[in-house]
PDB file of C-alpha atoms and ligand atoms in Angstrom:
ATOM      1  CA  MET O   7      36.902  29.393 -25.508  1.00 54.00           C
ATOM      2  CA  GLU O   8      36.976  26.642 -28.442  1.00 72.00           C
ATOM      3  CA  GLY O   9      35.396  23.445 -28.473  1.00 93.00           C
ATOM      4  CA  ARG O  10      31.788  24.523 -27.726  1.00 97.00           C
ATOM      5  CA  LEU O  11      30.299  22.388 -30.406  1.00 98.00           C
ATOM      6  CA  LYS O  12      31.958  19.731 -29.833  1.00 97.00           C
ATOM      7  CA  ASN O  13      30.567  16.199 -31.058  1.00 96.00           C
ATOM      8  CA  GLN O  14      27.883  18.217 -33.160  1.00 98.00           C
ATOM      9  CA  ILE O  15      27.029  17.753 -36.363  1.00 98.00           C
ATOM     10  CA  ALA O  16      25.514  20.817 -38.221  1.00 98.00           C
ATOM     11  CA  ILE O  17      23.892  21.520 -41.470  1.00 98.00           C
ATOM     12  CA  VAL O  18      24.462  25.060 -42.551  1.00 99.00           C
ATOM     13  CA  THR O  19      22.275  26.323 -45.856  1.00 99.00           C
ATOM     14  CA  GLY O  20      23.630  29.186 -47.813  1.00 98.00           C
ATOM     15  CA  GLY O  21      27.203  27.844 -46.546  1.00 98.00           C
ATOM     16  CA  GLY O  22      29.027  29.386 -49.530  1.00 98.00           C
ATOM     17  CA  SER O  23      28.775  33.008 -48.937  1.00 98.00           C
ATOM     18  CA  GLY O  24      28.578  35.579 -46.158  1.00 98.00           C
ATOM     19  CA  ILE O  25      26.782  34.865 -43.080  1.00 98.00           C
ATOM     20  CA  GLY O  26      26.527  31.254 -43.800  1.00 98.00           C
ATOM     21  CA  ARG O  27      30.186  30.863 -44.665  1.00 98.00           C
ATOM     22  CA  ALA O  28      31.295  32.503 -41.286  1.00 98.00           C
ATOM     23  CA  THR O  29      28.937  30.359 -39.236  1.00 98.00           C
ATOM     24  CA  VAL O  30      30.337  26.815 -41.064  1.00 98.00           C
ATOM     25  CA  LEU O  31      34.194  28.385 -40.206  1.00 98.00           C
ATOM     26  CA  ARG O  32      33.312  29.358 -36.718  1.00 97.00           C
ATOM     27  CA  PHE O  33      31.455  26.072 -35.957  1.00 98.00           C
ATOM     28  CA  LEU O  34      34.160  24.187 -37.421  1.00 97.00           C
ATOM     29  CA  ALA O  35      36.582  25.878 -35.191  1.00 96.00           C
ATOM     30  CA  GLU O  36      34.144  25.013 -32.101  1.00 97.00           C
ATOM     31  CA  GLY O  37      34.597  21.317 -33.120  1.00 97.00           C
ATOM     32  CA  ALA O  38      31.456  20.443 -34.793  1.00 98.00           C
ATOM     33  CA  ASP O  39      31.308  18.547 -38.164  1.00 98.00           C
ATOM     34  CA  VAL O  40      29.560  20.601 -40.918  1.00 98.00           C
ATOM     35  CA  LEU O  41      27.825  19.936 -44.175  1.00 98.00           C
ATOM     36  CA  ALA O  42      27.971  23.439 -46.007  1.00 98.00           C
ATOM     37  CA  VAL O  43      25.094  23.295 -48.551  1.00 98.00           C
ATOM     38  CA  ASP O  44      24.675  26.069 -51.412  1.00 98.00           C
ATOM     39  CA  ARG O  45      23.430  26.456 -54.555  1.00 98.00           C
ATOM     40  CA  ASN O  46      26.447  28.167 -55.688  1.00 98.00           C
ATOM     41  CA  GLU O  47      29.101  24.949 -56.047  1.00 98.00           C
ATOM     42  CA  GLU O  48      32.216  27.524 -56.215  1.00 98.00           C
ATOM     43  CA  GLY O  49      31.049  29.119 -53.164  1.00 98.00           C
ATOM     44  CA  ALA O  50      30.495  25.886 -51.011  1.00 98.00           C
ATOM     45  CA  ILE O  51      33.806  24.528 -52.299  1.00 98.00           C
ATOM     46  CA  GLU O  52      35.979  27.758 -51.348  1.00 98.00           C
ATOM     47  CA  THR O  53      34.081  27.676 -47.769  1.00 98.00           C
ATOM     48  CA  ALA O  54      35.334  24.122 -47.343  1.00 97.00           C
ATOM     49  CA  SER O  55      38.518  25.097 -48.550  1.00 97.00           C
ATOM     50  CA  MET O  56      38.878  28.042 -45.966  1.00 97.00           C
ATOM     51  CA  ALA O  57      38.679  25.667 -43.032  1.00 95.00           C
ATOM     52  CA  GLY O  58      41.824  25.611 -40.795  1.00 85.00           C
ATOM     53  CA  ASN O  59      43.156  22.488 -39.125  1.00 82.00           C
ATOM     54  CA  GLY O  60      40.592  22.749 -36.428  1.00 79.00           C
ATOM     55  CA  PRO O  61      38.832  19.623 -35.084  1.00 88.00           C
ATOM     56  CA  GLY O  62      35.488  19.819 -37.044  1.00 93.00           C
ATOM     57  CA  ARG O  63      35.333  17.979 -40.297  1.00 97.00           C
ATOM     58  CA  VAL O  64      33.728  19.819 -43.348  1.00 98.00           C
ATOM     59  CA  HIS O  65      32.219  18.888 -46.789  1.00 98.00           C
ATOM     60  CA  ALA O  66      30.478  21.129 -49.287  1.00 98.00           C
ATOM     61  CA  MET O  67      27.412  20.132 -51.243  1.00 98.00           C
ATOM     62  CA  THR O  68      25.648  21.743 -54.095  1.00 98.00           C
ATOM     63  CA  ALA O  69      22.153  22.070 -53.748  1.00 98.00           C
ATOM     64  CA  ASP O  70      19.365  24.238 -54.431  1.00 98.00           C
ATOM     65  CA  VAL O  71      17.490  24.385 -51.043  1.00 98.00           C
ATOM     66  CA  SER O  72      14.114  25.267 -52.669  1.00 98.00           C
ATOM     67  CA  GLY O  73      14.310  22.165 -54.956  1.00 98.00           C
ATOM     68  CA  ASP O  74      11.658  19.700 -53.983  1.00 98.00           C
ATOM     69  CA  ASN O  75      14.333  16.644 -53.050  1.00 98.00           C
ATOM     70  CA  ALA O  76      16.527  19.142 -51.411  1.00 98.00           C
ATOM     71  CA  PRO O  77      15.778  18.360 -47.668  1.00 98.00           C
ATOM     72  CA  ASP O  78      15.662  14.762 -48.361  1.00 98.00           C
ATOM     73  CA  ASP O  79      19.214  14.743 -50.405  1.00 98.00           C
ATOM     74  CA  VAL O  80      20.746  17.052 -48.149  1.00 98.00           C
ATOM     75  CA  PHE O  81      19.876  15.156 -44.706  1.00 98.00           C
ATOM     76  CA  ALA O  82      20.647  11.846 -46.506  1.00 98.00           C
ATOM     77  CA  LEU O  83      24.206  12.977 -47.550  1.00 98.00           C
ATOM     78  CA  CYS O  84      24.746  14.422 -43.767  1.00 98.00           C
ATOM     79  CA  ARG O  85      24.152  11.033 -42.101  1.00 97.00           C
ATOM     80  CA  GLU O  86      26.180   9.438 -44.532  1.00 98.00           C
ATOM     81  CA  MET O  87      29.254  11.715 -44.122  1.00 97.00           C
ATOM     82  CA  PHE O  88      28.991  12.376 -40.418  1.00 98.00           C
ATOM     83  CA  GLY O  89      25.713  11.101 -38.948  1.00 97.00           C
ATOM     84  CA  THR O  90      22.124  12.447 -37.651  1.00 96.00           C
ATOM     85  CA  PRO O  91      22.249  16.445 -37.250  1.00 98.00           C
ATOM     86  CA  THR O  92      21.986  17.902 -34.249  1.00 98.00           C
ATOM     87  CA  ILE O  93      22.230  21.525 -35.628  1.00 98.00           C
ATOM     88  CA  LEU O  94      20.627  23.181 -38.625  1.00 98.00           C
ATOM     89  CA  VAL O  95      21.103  26.595 -39.508  1.00 99.00           C
ATOM     90  CA  ASN O  96      18.253  27.658 -41.713  1.00 98.00           C
ATOM     91  CA  ASN O  97      20.624  30.639 -43.550  1.00 98.00           C
ATOM     92  CA  ALA O  98      20.257  30.455 -47.427  1.00 98.00           C
ATOM     93  CA  GLY O  99      17.982  33.428 -48.799  1.00 98.00           C
ATOM     94  CA  ILE O 100      17.560  36.105 -50.969  1.00 98.00           C
ATOM     95  CA  GLY O 101      17.371  39.789 -50.239  1.00 95.00           C
ATOM     96  CA  ALA O 102      16.717  43.238 -52.100  1.00 85.00           C
ATOM     97  CA  ALA O 103      13.010  43.453 -52.377  1.00 84.00           C
ATOM     98  CA  LYS O 104      10.898  46.198 -53.803  1.00 93.00           C
ATOM     99  CA  PRO O 105       7.912  47.994 -52.472  1.00 96.00           C
ATOM    100  CA  ILE O 106       4.833  46.043 -52.865  1.00 97.00           C
ATOM    101  CA  HIS O 107       3.165  48.192 -55.732  1.00 97.00           C
ATOM    102  CA  THR O 108       6.422  46.863 -57.921  1.00 97.00           C
ATOM    103  CA  THR O 109       6.594  43.586 -56.758  1.00 97.00           C
ATOM    104  CA  ASP O 110       5.350  41.172 -59.458  1.00 96.00           C
ATOM    105  CA  ASP O 111       4.014  37.575 -58.724  1.00 97.00           C
ATOM    106  CA  ALA O 112       7.406  36.225 -59.961  1.00 97.00           C
ATOM    107  CA  ALA O 113       9.187  38.216 -57.035  1.00 96.00           C
ATOM    108  CA  LEU O 114       6.855  37.140 -54.582  1.00 97.00           C
ATOM    109  CA  ASP O 115       6.845  33.473 -55.588  1.00 98.00           C
ATOM    110  CA  ARG O 116      10.999  33.764 -55.334  1.00 98.00           C
ATOM    111  CA  PHE O 117      11.097  35.078 -52.122  1.00 98.00           C
ATOM    112  CA  LEU O 118       8.005  32.545 -50.883  1.00 98.00           C
ATOM    113  CA  ASP O 119       9.835  29.885 -52.244  1.00 98.00           C
ATOM    114  CA  VAL O 120      13.598  30.389 -51.022  1.00 98.00           C
ATOM    115  CA  ASN O 121      13.108  32.275 -47.528  1.00 98.00           C
ATOM    116  CA  LEU O 122      10.154  30.646 -46.253  1.00 98.00           C
ATOM    117  CA  ARG O 123       9.015  27.453 -48.050  1.00 98.00           C
ATOM    118  CA  ALA O 124      12.367  26.093 -48.380  1.00 98.00           C
ATOM    119  CA  LEU O 125      13.289  27.123 -44.657  1.00 98.00           C
ATOM    120  CA  PHE O 126       9.764  25.504 -43.678  1.00 98.00           C
ATOM    121  CA  ARG O 127      10.640  22.314 -45.242  1.00 98.00           C
ATOM    122  CA  PHE O 128      14.142  22.144 -43.843  1.00 98.00           C
ATOM    123  CA  ALA O 129      13.028  22.549 -40.437  1.00 98.00           C
ATOM    124  CA  ARG O 130      10.602  20.163 -40.828  1.00 98.00           C
ATOM    125  CA  ARG O 131      13.061  17.597 -42.136  1.00 98.00           C
ATOM    126  CA  GLY O 132      14.898  18.410 -39.192  1.00 98.00           C
ATOM    127  CA  VAL O 133      12.861  17.822 -36.090  1.00 98.00           C
ATOM    128  CA  ILE O 134      11.542  14.743 -37.767  1.00 98.00           C
ATOM    129  CA  GLU O 135      15.272  13.303 -37.954  1.00 97.00           C
ATOM    130  CA  MET O 136      15.864  14.843 -34.409  1.00 97.00           C
ATOM    131  CA  ARG O 137      13.014  13.115 -32.756  1.00 97.00           C
ATOM    132  CA  GLN O 138      13.382   9.948 -34.403  1.00 96.00           C
ATOM    133  CA  GLU O 139      16.645   9.591 -33.101  1.00 94.00           C
ATOM    134  CA  GLY O 140      16.188  11.349 -29.699  1.00 95.00           C
ATOM    135  CA  THR O 141      18.520  14.145 -30.683  1.00 93.00           C
ATOM    136  CA  GLN O 142      18.458  17.055 -28.185  1.00 93.00           C
ATOM    137  CA  GLY O 143      19.092  19.075 -31.081  1.00 97.00           C
ATOM    138  CA  SER O 144      19.060  22.866 -32.120  1.00 98.00           C
ATOM    139  CA  ILE O 145      17.288  24.831 -34.953  1.00 98.00           C
ATOM    140  CA  VAL O 146      18.759  28.305 -35.869  1.00 99.00           C
ATOM    141  CA  ASN O 147      16.353  30.404 -38.446  1.00 99.00           C
ATOM    142  CA  ILE O 148      18.403  33.389 -39.982  1.00 99.00           C
ATOM    143  CA  ALA O 149      15.279  36.118 -39.958  1.00 98.00           C
ATOM    144  CA  SER O 150      16.136  39.698 -39.978  1.00 98.00           C
ATOM    145  CA  ILE O 151      15.436  43.166 -38.329  1.00 98.00           C
ATOM    146  CA  PHE O 152      13.558  44.041 -41.429  1.00 98.00           C
ATOM    147  CA  GLY O 153      11.147  41.143 -40.203  1.00 98.00           C
ATOM    148  CA  ILE O 154      10.583  42.930 -36.912  1.00 98.00           C
ATOM    149  CA  VAL O 155      10.484  46.718 -38.080  1.00 97.00           C
ATOM    150  CA  GLY O 156       8.995  48.114 -40.949  1.00 96.00           C
ATOM    151  CA  PHE O 157      11.717  49.399 -43.464  1.00 95.00           C
ATOM    152  CA  PRO O 158      10.895  51.342 -46.627  1.00 95.00           C
ATOM    153  CA  GLY O 159      10.809  48.933 -49.786  1.00 94.00           C
ATOM    154  CA  SER O 160      11.347  45.675 -48.200  1.00 94.00           C
ATOM    155  CA  SER O 161       7.794  44.412 -48.551  1.00 97.00           C
ATOM    156  CA  VAL O 162       7.911  40.544 -49.330  1.00 97.00           C
ATOM    157  CA  TYR O 163      11.486  40.080 -47.686  1.00 98.00           C
ATOM    158  CA  SER O 164       9.965  41.638 -44.694  1.00 98.00           C
ATOM    159  CA  ALA O 165       6.832  39.124 -44.978  1.00 98.00           C
ATOM    160  CA  THR O 166       9.092  36.081 -45.238  1.00 98.00           C
ATOM    161  CA  LYS O 167      11.212  37.331 -42.268  1.00 98.00           C
ATOM    162  CA  SER O 168       8.327  38.000 -40.119  1.00 98.00           C
ATOM    163  CA  ALA O 169       7.067  34.653 -40.936  1.00 98.00           C
ATOM    164  CA  VAL O 170      10.329  32.880 -39.888  1.00 99.00           C
ATOM    165  CA  ILE O 171      10.146  34.402 -36.525  1.00 99.00           C
ATOM    166  CA  GLY O 172       6.481  33.365 -36.370  1.00 98.00           C
ATOM    167  CA  LEU O 173       7.484  29.739 -37.390  1.00 98.00           C
ATOM    168  CA  THR O 174      10.545  29.683 -34.567  1.00 99.00           C
ATOM    169  CA  GLN O 175       8.155  30.758 -31.968  1.00 98.00           C
ATOM    170  CA  ASN O 176       5.598  27.827 -32.747  1.00 98.00           C
ATOM    171  CA  MET O 177       8.255  25.228 -33.306  1.00 98.00           C
ATOM    172  CA  ALA O 178       9.751  25.991 -29.680  1.00 98.00           C
ATOM    173  CA  ALA O 179       6.381  25.273 -28.468  1.00 98.00           C
ATOM    174  CA  ASP O 180       5.896  22.259 -30.649  1.00 98.00           C
ATOM    175  CA  TYR O 181       9.353  20.641 -29.943  1.00 98.00           C
ATOM    176  CA  GLY O 182      10.563  21.804 -26.539  1.00 98.00           C
ATOM    177  CA  ARG O 183       9.279  18.509 -24.829  1.00 98.00           C
ATOM    178  CA  ASP O 184      11.374  16.442 -27.334  1.00 98.00           C
ATOM    179  CA  GLY O 185      14.498  18.835 -26.013  1.00 98.00           C
ATOM    180  CA  ILE O 186      14.820  20.244 -29.448  1.00 98.00           C
ATOM    181  CA  ARG O 187      15.331  24.059 -29.365  1.00 98.00           C
ATOM    182  CA  VAL O 188      14.328  26.320 -32.106  1.00 98.00           C
ATOM    183  CA  ASN O 189      15.571  30.133 -32.081  1.00 99.00           C
ATOM    184  CA  ALA O 190      16.208  32.989 -34.617  1.00 99.00           C
ATOM    185  CA  ILE O 191      18.469  35.578 -35.398  1.00 99.00           C
ATOM    186  CA  ALA O 192      17.514  38.924 -36.850  1.00 98.00           C
ATOM    187  CA  PRO O 193      20.865  40.479 -38.310  1.00 98.00           C
ATOM    188  CA  GLY O 194      20.773  44.052 -38.965  1.00 98.00           C
ATOM    189  CA  LEU O 195      23.074  45.379 -41.532  1.00 97.00           C
ATOM    190  CA  ILE O 196      25.727  42.779 -42.375  1.00 98.00           C
ATOM    191  CA  VAL O 197      28.303  43.390 -44.839  1.00 97.00           C
ATOM    192  CA  THR O 198      28.114  40.533 -47.355  1.00 97.00           C
ATOM    193  CA  PRO O 199      27.716  39.815 -51.240  1.00 95.00           C
ATOM    194  CA  MET O 200      23.937  40.406 -50.632  1.00 94.00           C
ATOM    195  CA  THR O 201      24.409  44.493 -49.443  1.00 95.00           C
ATOM    196  CA  GLU O 202      27.842  45.480 -50.339  1.00 94.00           C
ATOM    197  CA  LYS O 203      26.588  47.019 -53.586  1.00 93.00           C
ATOM    198  CA  ARG O 204      23.467  48.754 -52.067  1.00 91.00           C
ATOM    199  CA  LEU O 205      25.740  50.339 -49.060  1.00 92.00           C
ATOM    200  CA  ALA O 206      28.465  51.551 -51.128  1.00 93.00           C
ATOM    201  CA  GLU O 207      25.928  53.159 -53.836  1.00 94.00           C
ATOM    202  CA  ASN O 208      23.087  54.341 -51.950  1.00 92.00           C
ATOM    203  CA  ALA O 209      23.104  57.071 -49.524  1.00 93.00           C
ATOM    204  CA  PHE O 210      19.733  56.882 -48.390  1.00 93.00           C
ATOM    205  CA  PHE O 211      20.689  53.088 -47.291  1.00 91.00           C
ATOM    206  CA  GLN O 212      23.810  54.153 -45.618  1.00 93.00           C
ATOM    207  CA  ASP O 213      22.189  56.964 -43.503  1.00 93.00           C
ATOM    208  CA  ALA O 214      19.027  54.985 -42.780  1.00 93.00           C
ATOM    209  CA  MET O 215      21.334  51.866 -41.603  1.00 95.00           C
ATOM    210  CA  ILE O 216      24.422  53.128 -40.060  1.00 95.00           C
ATOM    211  CA  GLY O 217      23.330  56.544 -39.413  1.00 95.00           C
ATOM    212  CA  SER O 218      20.794  55.172 -37.146  1.00 96.00           C
ATOM    213  CA  THR O 219      22.910  52.200 -35.475  1.00 98.00           C
ATOM    214  CA  PRO O 220      23.962  53.597 -31.995  1.00 97.00           C
ATOM    215  CA  MET O 221      27.064  51.273 -32.435  1.00 97.00           C
ATOM    216  CA  GLY O 222      28.187  53.335 -35.349  1.00 96.00           C
ATOM    217  CA  ARG O 223      29.282  50.539 -37.729  1.00 97.00           C
ATOM    218  CA  THR O 224      27.765  47.793 -40.116  1.00 97.00           C
ATOM    219  CA  GLY O 225      27.993  43.968 -38.706  1.00 98.00           C
ATOM    220  CA  THR O 226      30.263  41.386 -39.790  1.00 98.00           C
ATOM    221  CA  PRO O 227      29.426  37.850 -40.655  1.00 98.00           C
ATOM    222  CA  ALA O 228      31.620  36.544 -37.666  1.00 98.00           C
ATOM    223  CA  ASP O 229      29.123  38.748 -35.471  1.00 98.00           C
ATOM    224  CA  ILE O 230      26.028  36.614 -36.563  1.00 99.00           C
ATOM    225  CA  ALA O 231      28.139  33.297 -36.419  1.00 99.00           C
ATOM    226  CA  ALA O 232      29.199  33.949 -33.015  1.00 98.00           C
ATOM    227  CA  ALA O 233      25.237  34.424 -31.969  1.00 99.00           C
ATOM    228  CA  ALA O 234      24.706  31.201 -34.003  1.00 99.00           C
ATOM    229  CA  THR O 235      27.397  29.598 -31.889  1.00 98.00           C
ATOM    230  CA  PHE O 236      26.101  30.624 -28.671  1.00 98.00           C
ATOM    231  CA  LEU O 237      22.394  29.825 -29.519  1.00 98.00           C
ATOM    232  CA  CYS O 238      23.616  26.044 -30.408  1.00 98.00           C
ATOM    233  CA  SER O 239      25.704  25.770 -27.459  1.00 98.00           C
ATOM    234  CA  ASP O 240      25.079  24.208 -23.835  1.00 97.00           C
ATOM    235  CA  ASP O 241      25.283  28.093 -22.699  1.00 98.00           C
ATOM    236  CA  ALA O 242      21.872  28.331 -24.485  1.00 98.00           C
ATOM    237  CA  ASN O 243      20.257  25.155 -22.782  1.00 97.00           C
ATOM    238  CA  PHE O 244      17.030  27.057 -21.656  1.00 98.00           C
ATOM    239  CA  ILE O 245      16.499  29.445 -24.543  1.00 98.00           C
ATOM    240  CA  THR O 246      14.202  28.560 -27.049  1.00 98.00           C
ATOM    241  CA  GLY O 247      11.681  30.325 -29.390  1.00 98.00           C
ATOM    242  CA  HIS O 248      13.690  33.732 -28.960  1.00 98.00           C
ATOM    243  CA  THR O 249      14.578  35.958 -31.607  1.00 98.00           C
ATOM    244  CA  LEU O 250      18.316  37.381 -30.898  1.00 98.00           C
ATOM    245  CA  THR O 251      18.779  40.764 -32.755  1.00 98.00           C
ATOM    246  CA  VAL O 252      22.402  41.462 -33.372  1.00 98.00           C
ATOM    247  CA  ASP O 253      22.265  44.878 -35.086  1.00 98.00           C
ATOM    248  CA  GLY O 254      24.069  47.310 -32.695  1.00 98.00           C
ATOM    249  CA  GLY O 255      20.983  48.702 -31.467  1.00 98.00           C
ATOM    250  CA  TRP O 256      19.458  49.573 -34.713  1.00 98.00           C
ATOM    251  CA  SER O 257      15.915  47.920 -33.978  1.00 98.00           C
ATOM    252  CA  THR O 258      15.711  48.947 -30.457  1.00 97.00           C
ATOM    253  CA  THR O 259      16.358  52.442 -30.503  1.00 98.00           C
ATOM    254  CA  LYS O 260      15.632  55.505 -32.808  1.00 96.00           C
ATOM    255  CA  TYR O 261      19.317  56.707 -32.537  1.00 96.00           C
ATOM    256  CA  ARG O 262      20.377  59.844 -34.064  1.00 94.00           C
ATOM    257  CA  PRO O 263      23.567  61.683 -32.676  1.00 91.00           C
ATOM    258  CA  LEU O 264      22.622  63.898 -30.018  1.00 90.00           C
ATOM    259  CA  PRO O 265      23.629  67.684 -30.761  1.00 88.00           C
ATOM    260  CA  ASP O 266      25.743  69.682 -28.583  1.00 88.00           C
ATOM    261  CA  GLU O 267      22.725  71.466 -27.259  1.00 86.00           C
ATOM    262  CA  PRO O 268      20.491  68.736 -26.369  1.00 81.00           C
ATOM    263  CA  TYR O 269      16.703  69.316 -25.559  1.00 84.00           C
ATOM    264  CA  ALA O 270      15.851  70.924 -22.332  1.00 75.00           C
TER     265      ALA O 270
HETATM  266  P1  LIG C 307      24.854  36.106 -49.460  1.00 51.01           P
HETATM  267  O1  LIG C 307      24.202  36.706 -50.526  1.00 51.01           O
HETATM  268  O2  LIG C 307      26.284  36.743 -49.040  1.00 51.01           O
HETATM  269  O3  LIG C 307      24.724  34.599 -48.980  1.00 51.01           O
HETATM  270  C1  LIG C 307      23.484  33.618 -49.311  1.00 51.01           C
HETATM  271  C2  LIG C 307      23.771  32.529 -49.713  1.00 51.01           C
HETATM  272  O4  LIG C 307      22.797  31.625 -49.731  1.00 51.01           O
HETATM  273  C3  LIG C 307      24.440  32.561 -50.838  1.00 51.01           C
HETATM  274  O5  LIG C 307      25.921  31.839 -50.916  1.00 51.01           O
HETATM  275  C4  LIG C 307      23.627  32.088 -51.923  1.00 51.01           C
HETATM  276  O6  LIG C 307      24.220  31.335 -53.081  1.00 51.01           O
HETATM  277  C5  LIG C 307      23.043  30.891 -50.932  1.00 51.01           C
HETATM  278  N1  LIG C 307      21.530  30.620 -51.448  1.00 51.01           N
HETATM  279  C6  LIG C 307      20.577  31.671 -51.945  1.00 51.01           C
HETATM  280  N2  LIG C 307      19.509  30.861 -52.459  1.00 51.01           N
HETATM  281  C7  LIG C 307      19.955  29.850 -52.118  1.00 51.01           C
HETATM  282  C8  LIG C 307      19.065  28.666 -52.930  1.00 51.01           C
HETATM  283  N3  LIG C 307      17.702  28.490 -53.166  1.00 51.01           N
HETATM  284  N4  LIG C 307      19.521  27.315 -52.502  1.00 51.01           N
HETATM  285  C9  LIG C 307      20.620  27.072 -52.059  1.00 51.01           C
HETATM  286  N5  LIG C 307      21.820  28.223 -51.525  1.00 51.01           N
HETATM  287  C10 LIG C 307      21.108  29.392 -51.799  1.00 51.01           C
HETATM  288  O7  LIG C 307      24.004  36.897 -48.199  1.00 51.01           O
HETATM  289  P2  LIG C 307      24.132  36.679 -46.631  1.00 51.01           P
HETATM  290  O8  LIG C 307      23.985  38.438 -46.100  1.00 51.01           O
HETATM  291  O9  LIG C 307      25.316  36.137 -46.014  1.00 51.01           O
HETATM  292  O10 LIG C 307      22.656  36.410 -46.101  1.00 51.01           O
HETATM  293  C11 LIG C 307      22.634  35.176 -45.298  1.00 51.01           C
HETATM  294  C12 LIG C 307      21.029  35.050 -44.844  1.00 51.01           C
HETATM  295  O11 LIG C 307      21.076  36.398 -43.627  1.00 51.01           O
HETATM  296  C13 LIG C 307      19.846  35.520 -45.699  1.00 51.01           C
HETATM  297  O12 LIG C 307      18.956  34.640 -45.032  1.00 51.01           O
HETATM  298  C14 LIG C 307      19.735  36.906 -45.332  1.00 51.01           C
HETATM  299  O13 LIG C 307      18.348  37.285 -45.762  1.00 51.01           O
HETATM  300  C15 LIG C 307      19.874  36.897 -43.839  1.00 51.01           C
HETATM  301  N6  LIG C 307      20.220  38.383 -43.390  1.00 51.01           N
HETATM  302  C16 LIG C 307      21.354  39.002 -44.052  1.00 51.01           C
HETATM  303  C17 LIG C 307      21.453  40.521 -43.815  1.00 51.01           C
HETATM  304  C18 LIG C 307      22.653  41.509 -44.317  1.00 51.01           C
HETATM  305  O14 LIG C 307      22.666  42.563 -43.911  1.00 51.01           O
HETATM  306  N7  LIG C 307      23.443  40.888 -44.845  1.00 51.01           N
HETATM  307  C19 LIG C 307      20.672  41.070 -42.736  1.00 51.01           C
HETATM  308  C20 LIG C 307      19.611  40.289 -42.309  1.00 51.01           C
HETATM  309  C21 LIG C 307      19.465  39.130 -42.719  1.00 51.01           C
END
């Protein structure tokens, strides 16, 4: 079914690659107008060039979401191009953390700046604009299963993603009466430029992730785009404050293949 996001105006951060790109393309196919924001200019332009002949319009914007003026600049351009956004997908993020004893202050600050501070500031801008316009909007924050389940070596990354889930729950409480829904998605292992090298080269990572996933595969950016589409559509009208895990069952099981002779 297409057209689930007809007449919607969306901002997608990190729209120049991976999950963000798939979300931009799916939203366009579903009829939304989309501002694809990324600090990687080439990536954002490439995403826009991949748009089909669907009903939605797309514009690529180059911006670092952690810049002081980024929320003002991005929302101003969105208003100018399409109108007040009705959807915000806070997706831009950085990965590949280290254990805490080898994480220096510079890395700590970098993760906090991009994965938490920028997301907070975009979300704040989003609710301010939506409330001003009386928009029944939807905000989706991209968290991670590592914000729910402890995983070796993910220290500050996990901390930022847990904080994103906490913020999502709080915002749902604060803005439900304004008709603004705020949800998070916690992706499992999705093959994107963020993960593909680690996945190809690291046997521990492959086994710990794919070996422990009941569905027996990695996720695709399209899997997350589908979840974001659902959460932003009318089908999710009564869903807010929820964190939707999209991980093939990784975080809700301790999956191991059952041996031929299981326990009695
Ligand atoms: P990706 O590296 O393919 O894409 C991230 C995009 O965000 C890139 O285009 C990058 O340029 C952009 N970006 C990063 N910092 C930015 C900044 N400061 N300003 C503007 N743009 C910025 O990675 P992805 O896997 O698509 O990740 C997207 C989101 O999903 C991230 O928040 C990530 O933490 C989350 N996530 C990914 C996975 C996974 O397995 N890939 C799992 C859980 C959560």
